[in-house]
Short mmCIF file of C-alpha atoms in Angstrom, two decimals:
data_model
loop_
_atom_site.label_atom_id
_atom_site.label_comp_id
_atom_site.label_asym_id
_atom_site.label_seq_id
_atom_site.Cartn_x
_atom_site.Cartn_y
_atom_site.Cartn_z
CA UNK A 61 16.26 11.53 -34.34
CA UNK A 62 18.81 12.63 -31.62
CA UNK A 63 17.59 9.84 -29.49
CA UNK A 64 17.37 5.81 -30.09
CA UNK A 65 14.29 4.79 -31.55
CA UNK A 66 13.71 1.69 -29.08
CA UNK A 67 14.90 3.69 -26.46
CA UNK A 68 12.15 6.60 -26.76
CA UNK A 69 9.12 4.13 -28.02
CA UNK A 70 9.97 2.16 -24.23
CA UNK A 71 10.26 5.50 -22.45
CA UNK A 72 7.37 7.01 -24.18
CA UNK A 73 5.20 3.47 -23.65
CA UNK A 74 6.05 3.27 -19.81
CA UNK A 75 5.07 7.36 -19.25
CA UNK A 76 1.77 6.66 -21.40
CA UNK A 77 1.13 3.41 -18.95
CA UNK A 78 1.49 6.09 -15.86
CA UNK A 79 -0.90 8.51 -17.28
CA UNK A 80 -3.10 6.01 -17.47
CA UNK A 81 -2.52 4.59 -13.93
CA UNK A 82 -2.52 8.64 -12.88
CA UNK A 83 -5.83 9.35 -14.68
CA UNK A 84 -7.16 6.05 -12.65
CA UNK A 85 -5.80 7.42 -9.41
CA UNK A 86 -7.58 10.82 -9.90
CA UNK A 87 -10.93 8.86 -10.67
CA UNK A 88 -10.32 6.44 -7.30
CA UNK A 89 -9.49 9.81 -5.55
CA UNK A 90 -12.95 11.83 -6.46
CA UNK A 91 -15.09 8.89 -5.73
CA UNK A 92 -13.38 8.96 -2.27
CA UNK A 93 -13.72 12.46 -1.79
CA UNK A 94 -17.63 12.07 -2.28
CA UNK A 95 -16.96 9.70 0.84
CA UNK A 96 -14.54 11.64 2.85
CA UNK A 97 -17.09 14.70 2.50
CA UNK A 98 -20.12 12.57 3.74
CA UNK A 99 -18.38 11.53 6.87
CA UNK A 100 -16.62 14.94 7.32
CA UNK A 101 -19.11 15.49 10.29
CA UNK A 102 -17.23 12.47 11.50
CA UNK A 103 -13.82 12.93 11.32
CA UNK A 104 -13.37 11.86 7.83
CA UNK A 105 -9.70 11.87 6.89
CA UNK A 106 -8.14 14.55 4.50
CA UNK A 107 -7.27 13.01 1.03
CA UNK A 108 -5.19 16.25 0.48
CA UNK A 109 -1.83 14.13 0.02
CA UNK A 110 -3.99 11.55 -2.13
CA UNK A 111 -4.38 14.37 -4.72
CA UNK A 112 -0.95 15.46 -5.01
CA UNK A 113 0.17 12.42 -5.34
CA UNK A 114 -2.23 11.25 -8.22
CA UNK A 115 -1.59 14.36 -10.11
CA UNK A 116 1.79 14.40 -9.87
CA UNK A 117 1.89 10.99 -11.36
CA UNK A 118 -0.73 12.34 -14.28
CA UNK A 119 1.53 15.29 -14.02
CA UNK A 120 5.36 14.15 -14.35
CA UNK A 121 4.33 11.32 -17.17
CA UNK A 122 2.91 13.68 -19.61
CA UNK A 123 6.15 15.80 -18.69
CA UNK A 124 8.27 12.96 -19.76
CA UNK A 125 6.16 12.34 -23.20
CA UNK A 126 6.56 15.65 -24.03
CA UNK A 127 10.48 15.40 -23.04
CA UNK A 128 10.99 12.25 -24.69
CA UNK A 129 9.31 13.35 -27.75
CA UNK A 130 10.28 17.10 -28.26
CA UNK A 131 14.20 15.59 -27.57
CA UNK A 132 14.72 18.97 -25.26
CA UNK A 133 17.32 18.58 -22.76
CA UNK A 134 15.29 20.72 -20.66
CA UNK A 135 12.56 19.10 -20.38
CA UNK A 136 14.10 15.76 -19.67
CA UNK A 137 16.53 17.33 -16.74
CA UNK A 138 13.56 18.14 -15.56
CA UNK A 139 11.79 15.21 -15.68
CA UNK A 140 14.95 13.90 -14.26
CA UNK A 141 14.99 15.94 -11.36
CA UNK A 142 11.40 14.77 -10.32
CA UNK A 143 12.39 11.48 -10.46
CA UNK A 144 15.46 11.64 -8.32
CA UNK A 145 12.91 13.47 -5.77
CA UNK A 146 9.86 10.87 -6.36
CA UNK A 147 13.00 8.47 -5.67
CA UNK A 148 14.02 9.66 -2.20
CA UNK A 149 10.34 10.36 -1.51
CA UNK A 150 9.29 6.69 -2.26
CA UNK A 151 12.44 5.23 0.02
CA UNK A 152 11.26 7.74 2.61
CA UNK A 153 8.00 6.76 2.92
CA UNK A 154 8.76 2.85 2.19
CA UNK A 155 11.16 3.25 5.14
CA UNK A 156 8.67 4.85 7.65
CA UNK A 157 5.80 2.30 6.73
CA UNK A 158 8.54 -0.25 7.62
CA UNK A 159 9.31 1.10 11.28
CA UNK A 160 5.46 1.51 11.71
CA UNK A 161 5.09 -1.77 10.72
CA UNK A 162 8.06 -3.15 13.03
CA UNK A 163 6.49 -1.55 16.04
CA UNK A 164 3.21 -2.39 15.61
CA UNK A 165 4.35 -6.07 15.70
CA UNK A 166 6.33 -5.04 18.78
CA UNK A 167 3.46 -3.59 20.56
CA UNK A 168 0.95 -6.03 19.21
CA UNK A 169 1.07 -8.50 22.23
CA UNK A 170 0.75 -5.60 25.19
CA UNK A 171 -2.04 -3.51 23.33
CA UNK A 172 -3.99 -7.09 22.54
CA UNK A 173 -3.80 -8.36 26.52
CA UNK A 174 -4.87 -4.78 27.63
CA UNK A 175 -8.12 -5.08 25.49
CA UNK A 176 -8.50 -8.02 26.54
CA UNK A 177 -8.50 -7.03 30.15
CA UNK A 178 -11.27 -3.89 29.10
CA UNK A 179 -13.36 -6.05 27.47
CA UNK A 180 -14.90 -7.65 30.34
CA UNK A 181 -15.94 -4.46 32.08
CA UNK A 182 -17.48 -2.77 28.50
CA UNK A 183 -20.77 -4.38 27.43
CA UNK A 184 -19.95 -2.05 24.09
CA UNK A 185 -16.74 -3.78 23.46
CA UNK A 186 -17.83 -7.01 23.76
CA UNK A 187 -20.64 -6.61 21.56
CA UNK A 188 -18.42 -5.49 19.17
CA UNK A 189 -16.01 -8.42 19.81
CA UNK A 190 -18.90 -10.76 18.86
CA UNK A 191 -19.58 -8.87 15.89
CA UNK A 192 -15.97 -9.32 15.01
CA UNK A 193 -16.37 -13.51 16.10
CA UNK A 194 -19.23 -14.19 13.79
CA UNK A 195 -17.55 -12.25 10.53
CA UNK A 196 -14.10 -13.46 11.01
CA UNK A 197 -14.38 -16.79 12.47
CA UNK A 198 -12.24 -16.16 15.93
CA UNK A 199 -12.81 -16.52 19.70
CA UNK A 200 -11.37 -13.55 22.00
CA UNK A 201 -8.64 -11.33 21.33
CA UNK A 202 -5.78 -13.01 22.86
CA UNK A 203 -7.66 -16.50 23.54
CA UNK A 204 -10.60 -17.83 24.26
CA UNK A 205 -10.39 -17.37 28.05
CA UNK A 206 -10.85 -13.37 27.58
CA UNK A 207 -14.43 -14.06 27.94
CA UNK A 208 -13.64 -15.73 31.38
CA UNK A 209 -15.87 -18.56 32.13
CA UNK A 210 -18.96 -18.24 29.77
CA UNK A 211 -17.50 -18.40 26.70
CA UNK A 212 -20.32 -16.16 23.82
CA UNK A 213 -22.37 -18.62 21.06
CA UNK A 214 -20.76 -16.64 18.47
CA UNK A 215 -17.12 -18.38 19.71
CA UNK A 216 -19.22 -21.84 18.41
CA UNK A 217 -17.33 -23.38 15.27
CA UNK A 218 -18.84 -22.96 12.35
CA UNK A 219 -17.34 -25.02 9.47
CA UNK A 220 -19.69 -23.29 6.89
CA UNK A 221 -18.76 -19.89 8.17
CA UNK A 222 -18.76 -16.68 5.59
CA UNK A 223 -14.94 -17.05 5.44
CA UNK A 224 -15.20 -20.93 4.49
CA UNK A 225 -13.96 -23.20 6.29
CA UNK A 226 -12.57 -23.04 10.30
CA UNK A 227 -10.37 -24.57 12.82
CA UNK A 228 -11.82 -25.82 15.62
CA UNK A 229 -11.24 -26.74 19.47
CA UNK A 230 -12.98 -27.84 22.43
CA UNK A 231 -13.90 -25.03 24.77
CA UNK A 232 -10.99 -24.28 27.96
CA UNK A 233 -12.00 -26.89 30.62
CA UNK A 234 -14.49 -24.84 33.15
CA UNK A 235 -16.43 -23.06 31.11
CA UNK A 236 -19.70 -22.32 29.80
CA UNK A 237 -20.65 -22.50 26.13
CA UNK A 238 -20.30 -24.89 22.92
CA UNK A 239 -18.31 -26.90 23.05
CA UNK A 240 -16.47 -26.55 20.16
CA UNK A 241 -15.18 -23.04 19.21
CA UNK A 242 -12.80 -21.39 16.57
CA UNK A 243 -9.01 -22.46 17.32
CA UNK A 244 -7.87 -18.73 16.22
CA UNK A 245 -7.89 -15.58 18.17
CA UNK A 246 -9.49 -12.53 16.70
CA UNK A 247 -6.09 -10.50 17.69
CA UNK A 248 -4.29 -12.20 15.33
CA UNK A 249 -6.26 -12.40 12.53
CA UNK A 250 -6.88 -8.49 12.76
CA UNK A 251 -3.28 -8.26 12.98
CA UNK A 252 -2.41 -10.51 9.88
CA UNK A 253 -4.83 -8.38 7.98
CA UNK A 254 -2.79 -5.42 8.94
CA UNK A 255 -0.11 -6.70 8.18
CA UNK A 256 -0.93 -7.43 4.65
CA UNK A 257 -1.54 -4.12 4.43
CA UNK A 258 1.42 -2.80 5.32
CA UNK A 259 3.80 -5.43 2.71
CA UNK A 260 1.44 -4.40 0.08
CA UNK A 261 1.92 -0.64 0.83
CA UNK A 262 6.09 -1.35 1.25
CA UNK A 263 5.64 -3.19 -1.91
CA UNK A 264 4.42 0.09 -3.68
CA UNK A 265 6.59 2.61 -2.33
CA UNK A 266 9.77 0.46 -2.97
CA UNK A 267 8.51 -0.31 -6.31
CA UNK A 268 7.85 3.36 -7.31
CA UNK A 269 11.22 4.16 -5.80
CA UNK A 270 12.79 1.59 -8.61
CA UNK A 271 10.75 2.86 -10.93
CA UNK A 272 11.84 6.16 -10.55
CA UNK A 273 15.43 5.24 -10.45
CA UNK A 274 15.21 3.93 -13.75
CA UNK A 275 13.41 6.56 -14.74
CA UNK A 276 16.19 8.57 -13.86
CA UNK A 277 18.46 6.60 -15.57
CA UNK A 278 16.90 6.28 -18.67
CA UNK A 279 16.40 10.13 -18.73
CA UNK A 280 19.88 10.56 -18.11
CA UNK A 281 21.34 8.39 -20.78
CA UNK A 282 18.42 10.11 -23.45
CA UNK A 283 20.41 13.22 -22.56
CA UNK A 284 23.40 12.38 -23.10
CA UNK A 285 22.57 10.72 -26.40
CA UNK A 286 21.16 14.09 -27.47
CA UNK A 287 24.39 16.35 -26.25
CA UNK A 288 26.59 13.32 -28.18
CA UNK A 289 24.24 14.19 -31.21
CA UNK A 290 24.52 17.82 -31.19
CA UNK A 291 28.82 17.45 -30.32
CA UNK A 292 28.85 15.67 -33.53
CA UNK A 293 27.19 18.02 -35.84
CA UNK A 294 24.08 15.44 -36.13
CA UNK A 295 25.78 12.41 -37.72
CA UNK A 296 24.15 9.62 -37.37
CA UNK A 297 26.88 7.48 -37.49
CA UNK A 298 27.28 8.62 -33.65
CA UNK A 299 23.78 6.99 -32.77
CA UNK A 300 24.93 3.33 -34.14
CA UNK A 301 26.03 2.70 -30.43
CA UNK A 302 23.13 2.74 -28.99
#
C-alpha cells in the first residue's frame, strides 16, 4: 500500500459515515419535497439548494472512498479541491447566519413594540396572539400591558400548562382579567426559540467547515505519502514514518 493503513481505514470510515449522513439527507429532502409541493399553491419554499447540498455530501464521500482506496492522486486532489471549496462555503454561510443573527437581536426590541402597537387595532392578530398565549405559556409581546386594560383569559397562569410548569405574576394594577398571569412575554420566548435556531445552524456550518479542513488535510498528506512512495521506487521502508 502507498498509503498508511490507519490512515486510509480513518479516512475511508469518516467518508462511509457521510454517505450515510448524505443518503439520510436525500431521504429528509424527498419527504419535504412531498410537502413543499402540497403547499406550492402557497408559497412553499424551493428546496433546490437542499438537494445540492445533500448530494454533494452523498456525492464528494463516495469520491473520497474511491480516492482513498484506488490510492490515485487524482482523485484525491480532487477530493481535495472540494473540500477547500465546501471549506470557504461553510465559513461563508456560518458567517452570514451570524450577521443575520446579530441583527435580528438588534432589531428585536423595535419590530416587537411595533406589533405590539398593531395588535390592538387587528382582531386577527390578537387572536393569533392568544393562540400563541395558551401554547407557549406568555402574556403579550413586549408585556402584559399590550393588551391595555383587559388583559385576555388565555394570559391566566397555568402551572399545568402543555409546556410544564410557568412563572407567574399578578396582573398590572388597573386592569381587567385573572389575576395571576404568565411572568414571560411571548416576544421573547419566540425570540429565544429563534435563536436556538440560529446557534444550532452556526454550529453546523462551522462544524462542516472543520470538517472539511481536515478533510483537506488528511487528503493532502495521503498524497504526499503516495508521491514519497512512487520517489522511492515503492520501498516500504519509506512508509515506516507514518
Amino acid at each position: 500500500m502507498k498509503i498508511n493503513g490507519c490512515l486510509k481505514c480513518l479516512f475511508v470510515f469518516f467518508n462511509v459515515l457521510f454517505a450515510i449522513i448524505g443518503c439520510l439527507l436525500i431521504y429528509g429532502t424527498v419527504k419535504a419535497t412531498i410537502v413543499s409541493s402540497q403547499l406550492s399553491a402557497f408559497g412553499g419554499p424551493s428546496l433546490g439548494w437542499g438537494w445540492v447540498f445533500a448530494i454533494g455530501v452523498l456525492g464528494i464521500s463516495c469520491l473520497g472512498i474511491y480516492a482513498a482506496c484506488s490510492e490515485k492522486v487524482l482523485a484525491l486532489k480532487i477530493f481535495a479541491g472540494f473540500m477547500g471549496v465546501g471549506m470557504v462555503i461553510m465559513l461563508i454561510f456560518g458567517i452570514v447566519v451570524v450577521v443575520a443573527r446579530n441583527k435580528i437581536r438588534d432589531n428585536y426590541n423595535s419590530v416587537a413594540e411595533e406589533v405590539a402597537k398593531q395588535i390592538q387595532n387587528d382582531d386577527g392578530l390578537r387572536q393569533t396572539l392568544e393562540a400563541i398565549q395558551l401554547t407557549l405559556q406568555c402574556c403579550g409581546v413586549v408585556r402584559a400591558e399590550d393588551w391595555g386594560s383587559d388583559i385576555p383569559q388565555s394570559c391566566e397562569c397555568n402551572t399545568n400548562g402543555p409546556l410544564g410548569k410557568a412563572t407567574c405574576k399578578a396582573k398590572p394594577q388597573g386592569t381587567t382579567g385573572p389575576s395571576q398571569i404568565y411572568d414571560q412575554p411571548c416576544g421573547t420566548v419566540i425570540y429565544s426559540w429563534i435563536d436556538i435556531a440560529f446557534q444550532v445552524f452556526m454550529g453546523i456550518c462551522f462544524g462542516f467547515a472543520v470538517t472539511a479542513l481536515m478533510g483537506l488535510l488528511v487528503s493532502l498528506l495521503m498524497i504526499h505519502q503516495i508521491k514519497r512512495y512512487d520517489n522511492v521506487g515503492g520501498a516500504s521502508i519509506a512508509m515506516k514514518g507514518y
